[in-house]
Coordinates of C-alpha atoms in Angstrom, one line a residue:
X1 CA 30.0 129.8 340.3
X2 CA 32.3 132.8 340.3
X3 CA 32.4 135.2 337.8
X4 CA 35.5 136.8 336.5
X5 CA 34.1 139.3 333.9
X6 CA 30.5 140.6 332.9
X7 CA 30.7 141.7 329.3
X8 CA 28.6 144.4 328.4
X9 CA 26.8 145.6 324.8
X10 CA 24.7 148.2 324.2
X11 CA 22.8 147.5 320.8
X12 CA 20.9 150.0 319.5
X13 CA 19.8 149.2 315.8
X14 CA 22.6 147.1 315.0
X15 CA 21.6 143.5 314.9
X16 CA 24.4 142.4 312.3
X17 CA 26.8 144.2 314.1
X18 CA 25.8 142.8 317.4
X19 CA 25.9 139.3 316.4
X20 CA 29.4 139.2 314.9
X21 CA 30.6 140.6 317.9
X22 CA 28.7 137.7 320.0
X23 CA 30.1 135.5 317.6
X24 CA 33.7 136.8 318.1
X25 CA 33.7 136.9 321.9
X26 CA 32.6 132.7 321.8
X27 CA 35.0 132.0 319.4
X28 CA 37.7 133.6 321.1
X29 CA 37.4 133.5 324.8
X30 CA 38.1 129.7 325.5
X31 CA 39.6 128.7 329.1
X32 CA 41.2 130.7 331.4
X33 CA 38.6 133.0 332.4
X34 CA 34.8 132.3 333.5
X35 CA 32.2 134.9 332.1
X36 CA 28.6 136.3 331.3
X37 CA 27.5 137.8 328.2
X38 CA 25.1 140.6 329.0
X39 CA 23.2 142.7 326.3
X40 CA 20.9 145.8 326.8
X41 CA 18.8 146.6 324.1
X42 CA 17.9 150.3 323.6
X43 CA 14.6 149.9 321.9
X44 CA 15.8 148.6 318.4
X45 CA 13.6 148.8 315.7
X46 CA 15.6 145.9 313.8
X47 CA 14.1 142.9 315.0
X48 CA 17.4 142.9 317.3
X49 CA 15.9 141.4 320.1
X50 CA 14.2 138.6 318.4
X51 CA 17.3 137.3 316.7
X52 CA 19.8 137.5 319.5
X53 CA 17.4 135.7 321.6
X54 CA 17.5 132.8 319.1
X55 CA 21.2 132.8 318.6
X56 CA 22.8 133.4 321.8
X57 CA 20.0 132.3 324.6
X58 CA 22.6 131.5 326.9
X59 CA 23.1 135.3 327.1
X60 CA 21.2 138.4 329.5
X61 CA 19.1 139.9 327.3
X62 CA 17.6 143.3 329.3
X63 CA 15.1 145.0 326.9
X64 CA 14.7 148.8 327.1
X65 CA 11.2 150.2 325.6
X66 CA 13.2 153.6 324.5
X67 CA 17.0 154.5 323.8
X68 CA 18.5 155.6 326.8
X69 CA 22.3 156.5 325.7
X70 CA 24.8 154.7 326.1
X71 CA 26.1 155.5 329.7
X72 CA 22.5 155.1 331.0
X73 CA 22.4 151.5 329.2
X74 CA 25.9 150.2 330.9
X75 CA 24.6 151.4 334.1
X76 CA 21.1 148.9 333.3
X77 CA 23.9 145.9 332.0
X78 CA 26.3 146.5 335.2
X79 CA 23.7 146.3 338.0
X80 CA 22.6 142.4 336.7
X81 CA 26.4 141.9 336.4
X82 CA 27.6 139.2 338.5
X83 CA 31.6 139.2 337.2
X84 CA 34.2 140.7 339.2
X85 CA 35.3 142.7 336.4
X86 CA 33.1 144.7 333.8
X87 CA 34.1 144.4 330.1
X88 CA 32.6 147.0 328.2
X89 CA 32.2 146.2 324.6
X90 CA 30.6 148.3 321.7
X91 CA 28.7 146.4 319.1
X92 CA 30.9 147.4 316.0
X93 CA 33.6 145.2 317.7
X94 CA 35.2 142.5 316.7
X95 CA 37.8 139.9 319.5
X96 CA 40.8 138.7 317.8
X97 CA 41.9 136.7 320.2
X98 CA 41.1 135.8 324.4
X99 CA 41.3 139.4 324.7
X100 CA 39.0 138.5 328.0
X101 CA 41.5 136.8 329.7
X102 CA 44.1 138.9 328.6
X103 CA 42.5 141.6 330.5
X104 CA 41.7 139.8 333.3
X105 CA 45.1 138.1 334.2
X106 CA 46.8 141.5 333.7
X107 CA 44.4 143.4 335.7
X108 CA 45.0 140.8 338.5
X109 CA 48.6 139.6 338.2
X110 CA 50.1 142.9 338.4
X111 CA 49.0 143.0 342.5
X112 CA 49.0 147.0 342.2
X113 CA 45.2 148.5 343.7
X114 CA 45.2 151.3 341.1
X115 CA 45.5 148.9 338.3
X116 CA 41.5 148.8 337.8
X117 CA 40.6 150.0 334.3
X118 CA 42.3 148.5 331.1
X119 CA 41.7 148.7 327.4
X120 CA 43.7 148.1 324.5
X121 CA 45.1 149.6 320.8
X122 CA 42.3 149.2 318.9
X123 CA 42.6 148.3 315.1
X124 CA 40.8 149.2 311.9
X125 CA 39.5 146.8 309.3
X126 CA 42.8 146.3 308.1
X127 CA 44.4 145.5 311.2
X128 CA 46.1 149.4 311.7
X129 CA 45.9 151.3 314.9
X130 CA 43.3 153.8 315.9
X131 CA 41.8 156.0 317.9
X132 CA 41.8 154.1 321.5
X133 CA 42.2 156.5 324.5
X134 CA 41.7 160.4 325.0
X135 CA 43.5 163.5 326.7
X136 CA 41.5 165.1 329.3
X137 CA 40.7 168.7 327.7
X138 CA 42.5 171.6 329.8
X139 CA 42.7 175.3 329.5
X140 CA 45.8 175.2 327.7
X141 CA 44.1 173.2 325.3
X142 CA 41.4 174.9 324.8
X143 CA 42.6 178.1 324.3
X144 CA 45.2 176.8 321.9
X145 CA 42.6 175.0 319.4
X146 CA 40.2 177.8 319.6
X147 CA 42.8 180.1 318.3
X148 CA 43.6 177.6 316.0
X149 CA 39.7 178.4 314.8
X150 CA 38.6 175.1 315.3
X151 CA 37.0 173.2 318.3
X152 CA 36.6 169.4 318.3
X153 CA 36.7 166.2 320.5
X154 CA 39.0 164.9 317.8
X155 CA 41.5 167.4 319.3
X156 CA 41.9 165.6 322.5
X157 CA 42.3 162.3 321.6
X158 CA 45.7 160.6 320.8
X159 CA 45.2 159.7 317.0
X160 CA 48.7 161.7 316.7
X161 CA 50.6 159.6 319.3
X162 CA 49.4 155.9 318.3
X163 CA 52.7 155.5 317.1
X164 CA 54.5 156.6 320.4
X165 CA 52.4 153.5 321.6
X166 CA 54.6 150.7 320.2
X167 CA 55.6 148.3 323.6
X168 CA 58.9 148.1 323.4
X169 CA 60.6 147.3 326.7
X170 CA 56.9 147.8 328.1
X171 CA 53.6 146.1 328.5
X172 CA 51.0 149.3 329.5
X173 CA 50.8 153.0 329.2
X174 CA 49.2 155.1 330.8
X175 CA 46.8 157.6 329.6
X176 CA 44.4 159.8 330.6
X177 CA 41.3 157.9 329.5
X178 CA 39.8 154.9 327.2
X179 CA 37.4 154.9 324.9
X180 CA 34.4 153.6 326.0
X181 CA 34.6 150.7 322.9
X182 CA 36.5 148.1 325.0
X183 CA 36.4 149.9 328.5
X184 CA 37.7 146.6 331.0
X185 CA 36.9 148.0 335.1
X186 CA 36.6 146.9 338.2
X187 CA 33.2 146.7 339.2
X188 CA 33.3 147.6 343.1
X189 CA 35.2 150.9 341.3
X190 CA 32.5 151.3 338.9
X191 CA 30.0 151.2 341.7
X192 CA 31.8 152.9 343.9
X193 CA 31.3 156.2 341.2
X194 CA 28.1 155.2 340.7
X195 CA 28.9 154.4 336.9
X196 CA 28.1 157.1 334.2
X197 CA 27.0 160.1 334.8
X198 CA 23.2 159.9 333.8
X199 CA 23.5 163.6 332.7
X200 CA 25.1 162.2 329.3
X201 CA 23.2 160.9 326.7
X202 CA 26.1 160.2 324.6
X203 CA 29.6 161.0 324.3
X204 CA 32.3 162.3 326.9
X205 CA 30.7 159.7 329.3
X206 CA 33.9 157.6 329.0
X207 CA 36.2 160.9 329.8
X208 CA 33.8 161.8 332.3
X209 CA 34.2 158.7 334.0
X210 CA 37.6 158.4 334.0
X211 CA 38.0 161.6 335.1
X212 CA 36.4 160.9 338.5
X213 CA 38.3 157.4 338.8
X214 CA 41.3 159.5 337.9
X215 CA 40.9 161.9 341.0
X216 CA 40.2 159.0 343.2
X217 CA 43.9 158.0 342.2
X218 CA 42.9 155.3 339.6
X219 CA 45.0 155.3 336.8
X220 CA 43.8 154.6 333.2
X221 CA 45.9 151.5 330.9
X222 CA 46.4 150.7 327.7
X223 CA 47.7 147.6 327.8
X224 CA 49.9 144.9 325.4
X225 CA 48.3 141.7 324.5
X226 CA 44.0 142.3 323.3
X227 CA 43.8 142.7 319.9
X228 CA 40.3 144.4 318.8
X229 CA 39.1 145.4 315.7
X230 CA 36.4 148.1 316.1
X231 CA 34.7 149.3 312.8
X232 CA 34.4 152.7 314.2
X233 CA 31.4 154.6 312.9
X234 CA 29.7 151.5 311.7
X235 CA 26.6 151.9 314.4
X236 CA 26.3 155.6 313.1
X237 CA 26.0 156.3 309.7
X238 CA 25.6 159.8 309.2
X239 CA 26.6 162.6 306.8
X240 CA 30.1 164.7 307.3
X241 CA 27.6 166.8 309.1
X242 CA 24.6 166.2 310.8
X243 CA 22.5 168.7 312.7
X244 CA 21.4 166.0 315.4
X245 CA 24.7 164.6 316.6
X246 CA 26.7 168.0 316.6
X247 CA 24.2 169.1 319.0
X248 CA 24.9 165.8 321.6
X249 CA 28.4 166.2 320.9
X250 CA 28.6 170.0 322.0
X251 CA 25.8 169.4 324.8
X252 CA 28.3 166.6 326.0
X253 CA 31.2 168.3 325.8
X254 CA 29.4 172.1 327.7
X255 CA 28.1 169.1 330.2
X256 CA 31.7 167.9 330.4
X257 CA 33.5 170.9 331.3
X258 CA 30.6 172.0 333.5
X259 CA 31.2 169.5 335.7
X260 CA 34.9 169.5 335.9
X261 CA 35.9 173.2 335.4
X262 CA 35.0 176.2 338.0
X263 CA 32.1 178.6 336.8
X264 CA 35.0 181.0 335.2
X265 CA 36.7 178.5 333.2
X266 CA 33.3 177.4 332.1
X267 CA 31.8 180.8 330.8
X268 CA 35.4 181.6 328.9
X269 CA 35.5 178.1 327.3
X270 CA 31.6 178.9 326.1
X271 CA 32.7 182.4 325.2
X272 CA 35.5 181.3 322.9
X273 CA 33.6 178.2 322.0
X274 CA 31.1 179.8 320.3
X275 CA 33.2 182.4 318.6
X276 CA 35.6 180.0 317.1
X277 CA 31.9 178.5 315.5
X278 CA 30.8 181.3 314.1
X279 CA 32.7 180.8 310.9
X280 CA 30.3 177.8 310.2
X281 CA 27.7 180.6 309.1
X282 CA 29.7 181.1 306.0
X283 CA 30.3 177.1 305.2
X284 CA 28.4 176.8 301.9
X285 CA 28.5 173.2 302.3
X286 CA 26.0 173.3 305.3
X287 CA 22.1 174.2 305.0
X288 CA 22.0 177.8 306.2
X289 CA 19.0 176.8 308.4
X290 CA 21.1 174.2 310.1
X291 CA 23.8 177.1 310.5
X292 CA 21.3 179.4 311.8
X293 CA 19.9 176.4 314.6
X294 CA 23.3 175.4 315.5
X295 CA 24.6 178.7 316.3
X296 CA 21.4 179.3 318.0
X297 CA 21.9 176.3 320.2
X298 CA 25.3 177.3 321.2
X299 CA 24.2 180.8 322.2
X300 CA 21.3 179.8 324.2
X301 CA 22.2 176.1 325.4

């Protein structure tokens, strides 16, 4: 039997999560498309495994003894994957309607090669807009926010243009990349890349990606027509500012422009990088022995 699309979760501690989203995708994708379920488990210490097993056995359930990230984990989902298309689904997501489908007949109606990753507007709680696709960071950028005193993924992404992206007269946009929460590719493509980059652990493996489909001539789409709710920061709990995770972010981001920026660009984005962080010693709000590691990552990382 042909497969049309594999859809791929990564679960890592988020059992109730993880089942409303299995519950969701059954409800909603009736007809029109044929499809697998996969989920990887990252090692969950939440009995995850055990009761996803008993309520969705029709599903691929691939059991990982540690956390491996989440590029790593796609990369374990994709090569069982046996749809023509990949669907790449966090856990804190919720389908609103065949959102599947909708994917897939775009992707394949629209006859155009370069049509071969798709994702949608992702909504809030409440059914508002969010945070759904990403600028690739450039010099200009850079250089901007770090005068600006402040350097942060959230400076790249397009939470200030979700309004431009109304469809009016138009049914896709496109942009540089999608979030990795409801990532829809081809799969020869993603094999083609070799999927994520296994230097990332977590985050800027969806730019990263994207970036390399990009220079192949692959264009990124947002399209009309999925509607997704995605409880953003559900799976991740965490204080305004945690030690931990500011260090994967910034090791993600000096990984990123590594990769993708010549060994001057590099050094000068470090340089000002770490200057325009050096303010954080004074932050009262922060532990001054988290202040005094962070810096101390950025200087010798």
């Amino acid at each position: 039997m042909r497969i049309d699309a594999s859809i791929i979760i990564v679960n890592y501690n988020t059992k109730e999560l993880t089942l409303q989203c299995l519950k969701s995708i059954y409800k909603q994708t009736k007809g029109g498309v044929s499809f697998e379920v996969i989920v990887v488990d990252n090692g969950s210490k939440d009995n995850s495994v055990v009761s996803i097993r008993e309520q969705y056995p029709q599903i691929v359930l691939i059991e990982s003894n540690k956390n491996l990230g989440f590029g790593k984990a796609n990369n374990l989902g994709a090569k069982q994957a046996k749809g023509k298309y990949l669907f790449l689904l966090n856990s804190d997501t919720i389908l609103l309607n065949n959102a599947v489908k909708i994917f897939f007949d775009y992707c394949e109606q629209e006859h155009n090669p370069d049509i071969s990753l798709a994702g949608s507007i992702l909504l809030d709680i409440d059914k508002k807009p969010i945070h759904s696709s990403g600028n690739f960071p450039s010099k200009r950028k850079i250089l901007r926010l770090v005068l600006g005193g402040y350097l942060d993924r959230n400076y790249f992404e397009n939470n200030n243009n979700i309004e431009r992206l109304n469809f009016t007269n138009k049914n896709h946009f496109i942009v540089d990349y999608i979030t990795g929460a409801d990532l829809f590719i081809r799969k020869d493509l993603f094999n083609r890349i070799n999927g994520f980059d296994r230097d990332y652990f977590m985050y800027y493996e969806d730019s990263d990606l994207q970036k390399r489909t990009n220079d192949l001539g692959y264009k990124s789409y947002i399209i009309n027509g999925p509607q997704i709710i995605h409880l953003e920061g559900k799976s991740n709990k965490k204080p305004s500012f945690n030690l931990q995770k500011r260090k994967m972010v910034t090791k993600s981001m000096f990984t990123y422009f590594r990769k993708h920026s010549n060994i001057a660009t590099y050094i000068f984005f470090r340089v000002l990088y770490l200057l325009a962080r050096t303010p954080i010693l004074f932050d009262n709000r922060i532990k001054i022995k988290e202040r005094l590691s962070y810096l101390t990552f950025l200087t010798f990382n």
